[in-house]
mmCIF file of C-alpha atoms in Angstrom:
data_model
loop_
_atom_site.group_PDB
_atom_site.id
_atom_site.type_symbol
_atom_site.label_atom_id
_atom_site.label_comp_id
_atom_site.label_asym_id
_atom_site.label_seq_id
_atom_site.Cartn_x
_atom_site.Cartn_y
_atom_site.Cartn_z
ATOM 1 C CA MET E 1 112.716 98.948 80.589
ATOM 2 C CA LYS E 2 110.315 101.949 80.209
ATOM 3 C CA LYS E 3 106.814 100.758 80.031
ATOM 4 C CA ILE E 4 104.059 101.537 77.763
ATOM 5 C CA ASN E 5 101.078 101.557 79.843
ATOM 6 C CA LEU E 6 97.301 100.617 79.449
ATOM 7 C CA THR E 7 95.876 101.020 82.793
ATOM 8 C CA LEU E 8 92.441 99.262 83.112
ATOM 9 C CA THR E 9 90.177 99.315 86.173
ATOM 10 C CA SER E 10 87.379 97.711 87.552
ATOM 11 C CA ALA E 11 85.440 100.743 87.046
ATOM 12 C CA GLY E 12 86.284 101.647 83.380
ATOM 13 C CA VAL E 13 88.701 101.445 80.384
ATOM 14 C CA ALA E 14 91.593 104.096 80.640
ATOM 15 C CA THR E 15 93.056 105.295 77.497
ATOM 16 C CA LEU E 16 96.123 103.569 75.807
ATOM 17 C CA VAL E 17 99.043 105.979 76.201
ATOM 18 C CA LEU E 18 102.425 105.622 74.387
ATOM 19 C CA LEU E 19 105.388 107.359 76.456
ATOM 20 C CA GLY E 20 107.776 107.954 73.865
ATOM 21 C CA ALA E 21 110.259 104.978 72.697
ATOM 22 C CA THR E 22 111.378 102.201 75.026
ATOM 23 C CA SER E 23 115.088 102.257 76.274
ATOM 24 C CA SER E 24 116.950 99.218 77.505
ATOM 25 C CA THR E 25 118.547 101.331 80.208
ATOM 26 C CA VAL E 26 115.639 101.952 82.481
ATOM 27 C CA GLN E 27 114.789 99.299 84.690
ATOM 28 C CA ALA E 28 111.377 97.941 85.821
ATOM 29 C CA PHE E 29 111.228 98.166 89.848
ATOM 30 C CA SER E 30 110.520 94.850 91.703
ATOM 31 C CA LEU E 31 107.193 94.503 93.719
ATOM 32 C CA ASN E 32 108.589 90.989 94.882
ATOM 33 C CA GLN E 33 111.728 91.759 96.645
ATOM 34 C CA SER E 34 112.641 90.945 100.267
ATOM 35 C CA ASN E 35 113.016 94.692 101.239
ATOM 36 C CA PRO E 36 109.785 96.817 101.247
ATOM 37 C CA LEU E 37 109.304 98.637 98.145
ATOM 38 C CA LYS E 38 109.018 102.506 99.307
ATOM 39 C CA ILE E 39 105.944 104.017 97.720
ATOM 40 C CA MET E 40 105.515 107.882 98.071
ATOM 41 C CA PRO E 41 101.870 109.151 97.668
ATOM 42 C CA LEU E 42 102.141 112.827 96.472
ATOM 43 C CA GLY E 43 100.089 115.420 96.036
ATOM 44 C CA ASP E 44 97.303 117.661 97.438
ATOM 45 C CA SER E 45 94.187 116.922 99.426
ATOM 46 C CA ASN E 46 92.837 114.301 96.897
ATOM 47 C CA THR E 47 96.206 112.557 97.906
ATOM 48 C CA ARG E 48 95.770 113.083 101.559
ATOM 49 C CA GLY E 49 91.743 112.596 101.514
ATOM 50 C CA LYS E 50 88.982 114.910 102.443
ATOM 51 C CA GLY E 51 84.910 114.500 103.348
ATOM 52 C CA GLU E 52 83.679 111.004 104.101
ATOM 53 C CA ASP E 53 87.343 109.298 103.199
ATOM 54 C CA VAL E 54 90.018 111.242 105.226
ATOM 55 C CA ALA E 55 92.671 108.501 103.698
ATOM 56 C CA GLY E 56 91.377 109.315 100.163
ATOM 57 C CA TYR E 57 92.623 106.577 97.971
ATOM 58 C CA ARG E 58 95.697 105.440 100.397
ATOM 59 C CA ASP E 59 94.011 102.886 102.249
ATOM 60 C CA ASP E 60 92.092 101.152 99.460
ATOM 61 C CA LEU E 61 95.487 100.812 97.410
ATOM 62 C CA TRP E 62 97.510 99.691 100.721
ATOM 63 C CA MET E 63 94.859 96.850 101.125
ATOM 64 C CA ARG E 64 95.290 95.783 97.341
ATOM 65 C CA LEU E 65 98.910 95.644 97.398
ATOM 66 C CA ASN E 66 99.129 93.778 100.775
ATOM 67 C CA ASP E 67 96.406 91.417 99.470
ATOM 68 C CA SER E 68 98.374 90.561 96.639
ATOM 69 C CA GLY E 69 101.467 89.879 98.643
ATOM 70 C CA PHE E 70 103.587 92.576 97.822
ATOM 71 C CA ASN E 71 105.798 94.168 100.515
ATOM 72 C CA VAL E 72 105.435 97.998 100.255
ATOM 73 C CA ASP E 73 106.110 100.659 102.444
ATOM 74 C CA PHE E 74 104.328 103.908 102.079
ATOM 75 C CA VAL E 75 106.782 106.968 102.898
ATOM 76 C CA GLY E 76 106.263 110.578 103.702
ATOM 77 C CA SER E 77 106.463 113.316 106.335
ATOM 78 C CA ALA E 78 102.652 113.363 106.944
ATOM 79 C CA THR E 79 100.251 110.624 108.644
ATOM 80 C CA THR E 80 96.959 112.152 108.817
ATOM 81 C CA ASN E 81 95.107 110.919 112.092
ATOM 82 C CA PRO E 82 91.591 109.791 111.189
ATOM 83 C CA PRO E 83 88.768 111.029 113.532
ATOM 84 C CA SER E 84 87.499 108.487 116.101
ATOM 85 C CA SER E 85 84.519 108.103 114.528
ATOM 86 C CA TRP E 86 86.023 106.868 111.327
ATOM 87 C CA ASN E 87 85.392 103.269 110.996
ATOM 88 C CA GLN E 88 88.158 101.807 109.193
ATOM 89 C CA PRO E 89 87.849 97.917 109.059
ATOM 90 C CA TYR E 90 91.690 97.306 108.459
ATOM 91 C CA PRO E 91 95.198 99.061 109.578
ATOM 92 C CA PHE E 92 97.202 100.444 106.713
ATOM 93 C CA ASP E 93 100.414 102.492 106.203
ATOM 94 C CA ARG E 94 99.593 106.117 107.054
ATOM 95 C CA ASP E 95 102.921 107.936 105.851
ATOM 96 C CA HIS E 96 102.231 110.250 102.715
ATOM 97 C CA GLN E 97 103.302 113.677 101.430
ATOM 98 C CA GLY E 98 99.562 114.582 100.285
ATOM 99 C CA HIS E 99 98.870 118.329 101.344
ATOM 100 C CA GLY E 100 95.727 120.090 101.151
ATOM 101 C CA GLY E 101 95.561 123.131 98.995
ATOM 102 C CA TYR E 102 99.140 122.796 97.698
ATOM 103 C CA ALA E 103 100.130 123.778 94.188
ATOM 104 C CA VAL E 104 102.387 122.301 91.699
ATOM 105 C CA SER E 105 104.268 125.732 92.446
ATOM 106 C CA GLY E 106 103.428 129.241 93.629
ATOM 107 C CA ASP E 107 101.133 130.586 96.373
ATOM 108 C CA THR E 108 97.368 129.366 96.964
ATOM 109 C CA TYR E 109 96.351 130.808 100.351
ATOM 110 C CA ALA E 110 97.767 131.701 103.584
ATOM 111 C CA THR E 111 98.092 128.120 104.939
ATOM 112 C CA GLY E 112 98.929 126.871 101.701
ATOM 113 C CA GLY E 113 102.150 125.918 99.825
ATOM 114 C CA ASP E 114 103.585 124.208 97.057
ATOM 115 C CA LEU E 115 105.249 120.915 96.005
ATOM 116 C CA MET E 116 107.892 122.658 94.245
ATOM 117 C CA SER E 117 109.523 124.500 97.239
ATOM 118 C CA ASN E 118 109.509 121.444 99.397
ATOM 119 C CA ILE E 119 109.980 118.223 97.103
ATOM 120 C CA ASP E 120 113.726 118.056 97.645
ATOM 121 C CA ASN E 121 113.757 118.076 101.479
ATOM 122 C CA TRP E 122 110.736 115.322 101.378
ATOM 123 C CA LEU E 123 112.975 113.099 99.028
ATOM 124 C CA ASN E 124 115.771 113.387 100.818
ATOM 125 C CA ALA E 125 114.337 112.442 104.179
ATOM 126 C CA ALA E 126 111.884 109.667 102.826
ATOM 127 C CA THR E 127 114.014 108.113 99.905
ATOM 128 C CA PRO E 128 110.949 106.700 97.653
ATOM 129 C CA ASP E 129 111.548 104.352 95.049
ATOM 130 C CA VAL E 130 108.344 105.153 93.340
ATOM 131 C CA ILE E 131 106.336 108.223 93.577
ATOM 132 C CA LEU E 132 102.805 108.571 92.866
ATOM 133 C CA LEU E 133 102.160 112.097 91.745
ATOM 134 C CA MET E 134 98.601 113.718 91.188
ATOM 135 C CA ALA E 135 98.877 117.643 91.000
ATOM 136 C CA GLY E 136 97.657 120.519 89.555
ATOM 137 C CA THR E 137 94.089 121.133 90.848
ATOM 138 C CA ASN E 138 94.894 123.825 93.491
ATOM 139 C CA ASP E 139 97.069 125.838 90.741
ATOM 140 C CA PHE E 140 93.713 126.184 88.935
ATOM 141 C CA ILE E 141 91.427 126.744 91.863
ATOM 142 C CA PHE E 142 93.508 129.345 93.561
ATOM 143 C CA GLN E 143 95.726 131.002 91.124
ATOM 144 C CA LYS E 144 93.280 132.226 88.922
ATOM 145 C CA THR E 145 94.853 133.495 86.148
ATOM 146 C CA THR E 146 97.110 130.704 85.626
ATOM 147 C CA THR E 147 96.879 128.420 82.239
ATOM 148 C CA ALA E 148 97.007 124.537 81.499
ATOM 149 C CA GLN E 149 100.387 125.519 79.756
ATOM 150 C CA GLU E 150 101.783 126.922 82.849
ATOM 151 C CA THR E 151 100.635 124.288 85.243
ATOM 152 C CA LEU E 152 102.111 121.916 82.821
ATOM 153 C CA ASP E 153 105.475 123.891 82.389
ATOM 154 C CA GLU E 154 105.599 123.815 86.129
ATOM 155 C CA LEU E 155 104.884 119.823 86.247
ATOM 156 C CA GLY E 156 107.889 119.482 83.931
ATOM 157 C CA THR E 157 109.907 121.450 86.400
ATOM 158 C CA LEU E 158 108.871 119.281 89.623
ATOM 159 C CA LEU E 159 109.476 116.030 87.565
ATOM 160 C CA ASP E 160 113.039 117.483 86.265
ATOM 161 C CA LYS E 161 113.486 118.111 90.167
ATOM 162 C CA ILE E 162 112.533 114.631 91.353
ATOM 163 C CA PHE E 163 114.728 112.963 88.540
ATOM 164 C CA ALA E 164 117.790 115.524 89.212
ATOM 165 C CA TRP E 165 117.458 113.607 93.186
ATOM 166 C CA SER E 166 117.590 110.350 91.701
ATOM 167 C CA SER E 167 117.558 108.923 87.902
ATOM 168 C CA ASP E 168 116.392 105.637 89.330
ATOM 169 C CA VAL E 169 113.147 106.528 91.153
ATOM 170 C CA ALA E 170 110.231 105.528 89.273
ATOM 171 C CA VAL E 171 107.535 108.235 89.031
ATOM 172 C CA LEU E 172 103.659 107.589 87.979
ATOM 173 C CA VAL E 173 101.694 110.716 87.152
ATOM 174 C CA SER E 174 97.714 110.674 87.267
ATOM 175 C CA SER E 175 95.634 112.883 85.557
ATOM 176 C CA ILE E 176 93.533 115.265 88.158
ATOM 177 C CA ALA E 177 89.760 115.058 89.117
ATOM 178 C CA PRO E 178 87.562 116.834 86.906
ATOM 179 C CA LEU E 179 86.622 120.274 88.283
ATOM 180 C CA ALA E 180 83.170 121.764 88.669
ATOM 181 C CA PRO E 181 82.323 125.014 86.237
ATOM 182 C CA LYS E 182 81.907 126.807 89.631
ATOM 183 C CA GLU E 183 85.854 126.326 90.383
ATOM 184 C CA GLY E 184 86.565 129.032 87.617
ATOM 185 C CA LEU E 185 89.114 127.278 85.221
ATOM 186 C CA ALA E 186 87.489 123.853 84.836
ATOM 187 C CA GLN E 187 88.028 124.090 81.098
ATOM 188 C CA GLU E 188 91.861 124.782 81.828
ATOM 189 C CA ALA E 189 92.102 122.059 84.213
ATOM 190 C CA ALA E 190 90.787 119.647 81.466
ATOM 191 C CA LEU E 191 92.875 120.872 79.006
ATOM 192 C CA TYR E 192 95.973 120.286 81.411
ATOM 193 C CA ASN E 193 94.760 116.514 81.879
ATOM 194 C CA ASN E 194 94.631 116.083 77.968
ATOM 195 C CA MET E 195 98.432 117.759 77.705
ATOM 196 C CA ILE E 196 100.093 115.561 80.218
ATOM 197 C CA PRO E 197 100.554 112.517 77.956
ATOM 198 C CA GLY E 198 102.348 114.718 75.752
ATOM 199 C CA LEU E 199 104.713 115.905 78.193
ATOM 200 C CA LEU E 200 105.565 112.783 79.860
ATOM 201 C CA GLY E 201 105.993 110.962 76.566
ATOM 202 C CA SER E 202 108.604 113.795 75.156
ATOM 203 C CA ASP E 203 112.291 113.032 74.427
ATOM 204 C CA ARG E 204 112.929 114.827 77.834
ATOM 205 C CA TYR E 205 112.212 111.648 79.722
ATOM 206 C CA GLN E 206 113.145 108.987 77.461
ATOM 207 C CA GLN E 207 115.673 107.566 80.139
ATOM 208 C CA ASN E 208 113.748 107.990 82.874
ATOM 209 C CA ASN E 209 111.064 105.457 84.498
ATOM 210 C CA LEU E 210 107.779 107.561 83.804
ATOM 211 C CA SER E 211 104.211 106.196 83.567
ATOM 212 C CA PHE E 212 100.919 108.235 83.221
ATOM 213 C CA VAL E 213 98.166 106.719 84.809
ATOM 214 C CA ASP E 214 95.276 107.719 83.020
ATOM 215 C CA THR E 215 91.917 108.503 84.859
ATOM 216 C CA ARG E 216 90.135 111.011 82.404
ATOM 217 C CA ASN E 217 87.479 108.584 81.015
ATOM 218 C CA LEU E 218 86.817 106.911 84.873
ATOM 219 C CA PHE E 219 85.548 110.055 86.591
ATOM 220 C CA THR E 220 82.444 112.647 85.967
ATOM 221 C CA LEU E 221 81.438 115.166 88.145
ATOM 222 C CA ASP E 222 79.143 112.882 90.063
ATOM 223 C CA ASP E 223 82.698 111.269 91.516
ATOM 224 C CA VAL E 224 83.334 114.611 93.383
ATOM 225 C CA TYR E 225 80.995 115.283 95.897
ATOM 226 C CA ASP E 226 81.953 119.126 96.279
ATOM 227 C CA GLY E 227 83.159 120.045 92.781
ATOM 228 C CA VAL E 228 86.924 119.421 93.618
ATOM 229 C CA HIS E 229 87.450 116.025 96.152
ATOM 230 C CA PHE E 230 86.701 112.629 95.597
ATOM 231 C CA THR E 231 83.668 110.677 96.884
ATOM 232 C CA PRO E 232 84.536 107.560 98.644
ATOM 233 C CA GLU E 233 83.710 105.506 95.599
ATOM 234 C CA GLY E 234 85.507 107.824 93.369
ATOM 235 C CA TYR E 235 88.791 107.051 95.724
ATOM 236 C CA SER E 236 88.131 103.593 95.260
ATOM 237 C CA THR E 237 88.380 103.630 91.707
ATOM 238 C CA LEU E 238 91.595 105.914 92.357
ATOM 239 C CA ALA E 239 93.067 103.336 94.101
ATOM 240 C CA ASN E 240 92.189 100.552 91.500
ATOM 241 C CA ALA E 241 93.698 102.840 88.876
ATOM 242 C CA TRP E 242 97.136 103.652 90.878
ATOM 243 C CA PHE E 243 97.442 99.624 91.519
ATOM 244 C CA ASP E 244 97.151 98.646 88.024
ATOM 245 C CA GLY E 245 99.604 101.344 86.840
ATOM 246 C CA ILE E 246 102.056 100.229 89.789
ATOM 247 C CA VAL E 247 101.865 96.440 88.658
ATOM 248 C CA SER E 248 102.212 97.335 84.956
ATOM 249 C CA ALA E 249 105.261 99.663 85.631
ATOM 250 C CA SER E 250 106.957 96.955 87.783
ATOM 251 C CA ASN E 251 108.868 93.679 87.217
ATOM 252 C CA VAL E 252 105.813 91.873 87.425
ATOM 253 C CA GLY E 253 104.229 93.759 84.308
ATOM 254 C CA GLN E 254 100.866 92.708 83.920
ATOM 255 C CA PRO E 255 98.010 93.634 86.179
ATOM 256 C CA PRO E 256 95.258 91.081 87.034
ATOM 257 C CA ILE E 257 92.769 92.207 84.443
ATOM 258 C CA SER E 258 90.736 90.537 81.491
ATOM 259 C CA PRO E 259 91.982 90.382 78.008
ATOM 260 C CA ILE E 260 90.639 92.888 75.231
ATOM 261 C CA VAL E 261 88.221 91.924 72.441
ATOM 262 C CA VAL E 262 89.103 93.722 68.831
ATOM 263 C CA GLU E 263 87.084 93.442 65.814
ATOM 264 C CA THR E 264 88.645 94.746 62.855
ATOM 265 C CA PRO E 265 87.069 96.148 59.748
ATOM 266 C CA GLY E 266 85.456 93.826 57.437
ATOM 267 C CA SER E 267 85.600 91.100 59.851
ATOM 268 C CA ASP E 268 82.795 89.167 61.487
ATOM 269 C CA ASP E 269 84.744 87.338 64.183
ATOM 270 C CA PRO E 270 86.551 88.931 67.235
ATOM 271 C CA VAL E 271 89.915 88.675 67.723
ATOM 272 C CA SER E 272 91.332 87.969 71.507
ATOM 273 C CA ILE E 273 94.746 89.795 71.853
ATOM 274 C CA PRO E 274 96.622 90.024 74.857
ATOM 275 C CA GLU E 275 96.764 93.421 76.821
ATOM 276 C CA PRO E 276 99.163 96.256 75.330
ATOM 277 C CA THR E 277 100.884 96.249 78.720
ATOM 278 C CA SER E 278 102.587 93.202 77.893
ATOM 279 C CA VAL E 279 105.228 92.940 75.426
ATOM 280 C CA LEU E 280 103.348 90.143 73.276
ATOM 281 C CA GLY E 281 100.253 92.569 73.619
ATOM 282 C CA LEU E 282 102.168 95.467 72.310
ATOM 283 C CA LEU E 283 103.297 93.243 69.062
ATOM 284 C CA ALA E 284 99.979 92.307 68.718
ATOM 285 C CA PHE E 285 98.568 95.749 69.125
ATOM 286 C CA GLY E 286 100.622 96.930 66.567
ATOM 287 C CA LEU E 287 99.801 94.290 64.166
ATOM 288 C CA VAL E 288 95.959 95.086 64.441
ATOM 289 C CA GLY E 289 96.965 98.937 64.121
ATOM 290 C CA ALA E 290 95.897 101.536 66.071
ATOM 291 C CA GLY E 291 93.929 103.206 63.301
ATOM 292 C CA SER E 292 92.081 100.025 62.020
ATOM 293 C CA LEU E 293 90.416 99.448 65.378
ATOM 294 C CA ARG E 294 86.694 99.696 65.142
ATOM 295 C CA LYS E 295 85.736 98.396 68.382
ATOM 296 C CA ARG E 296 86.941 97.542 71.821
ATOM 297 C CA ARG E 297 85.389 96.212 74.562
ATOM 298 C CA HIS E 298 86.390 94.804 78.170
ATOM 299 C CA VAL E 299 85.225 91.126 78.243
ATOM 300 C CA SER E 300 85.432 88.375 81.142
ATOM 301 C CA PRO E 301 88.105 85.946 80.543
#
């Protein structure tokens, strides 16, 4: 079934996002199958990696998936060989589809490109089961006249192409990193992040396995060392968010996270309910009512 996701990480609490109505025709992918689940990390340099962490979030995510016993295979045409001086304590699958300077669509700079023009070839070559998509940053950095709406429209067209390739593929879309004001279109980038849930939750994708990994409240400009790219700590936080999103959208359906304590108006006693990522949690959350929540906090079991 289509997932309604709340992604929580050790670094903070992500926002509850309702992605439209559920559909019994959309099946969750399996994290415990005998054949490796093929995952394509797709995006720009924040997918590829940059600065002190040339693998970005991918090495940390690989470690978490494997430590959890999940049989996965990262796929894509890029491998990004790290420098010999890079101290990586564990091996990981380096295949990915993260390209520095690439926009969702349109020109960036001489050696740049875009995802839209290449996505069909990449999908045909790698045949992923799951796609982790974070894109849009370079549209704002290099296409100085672009708007949040234009980039959102391009994101929608990219998703249409992906689902035209396969209606069975699962796509997780993350909000992008905050941009420093010096980049020029930081406010448009923030608006784009705020508009993504509306696109993903529209009727357009009701029959698709599509999830929003919401990191808007997890990062500040302190997490981007140059105003664009994540610090190593930022990449680790992003890896945790992707991990929780993957587990929530899968047949496992429940990331290893703590319960939420909810206090309702007029009540002195906190009420513990399951996470809204589970069916029981969604029912409980609905009974409490989003409008009646006075305080929500993350607590230890």
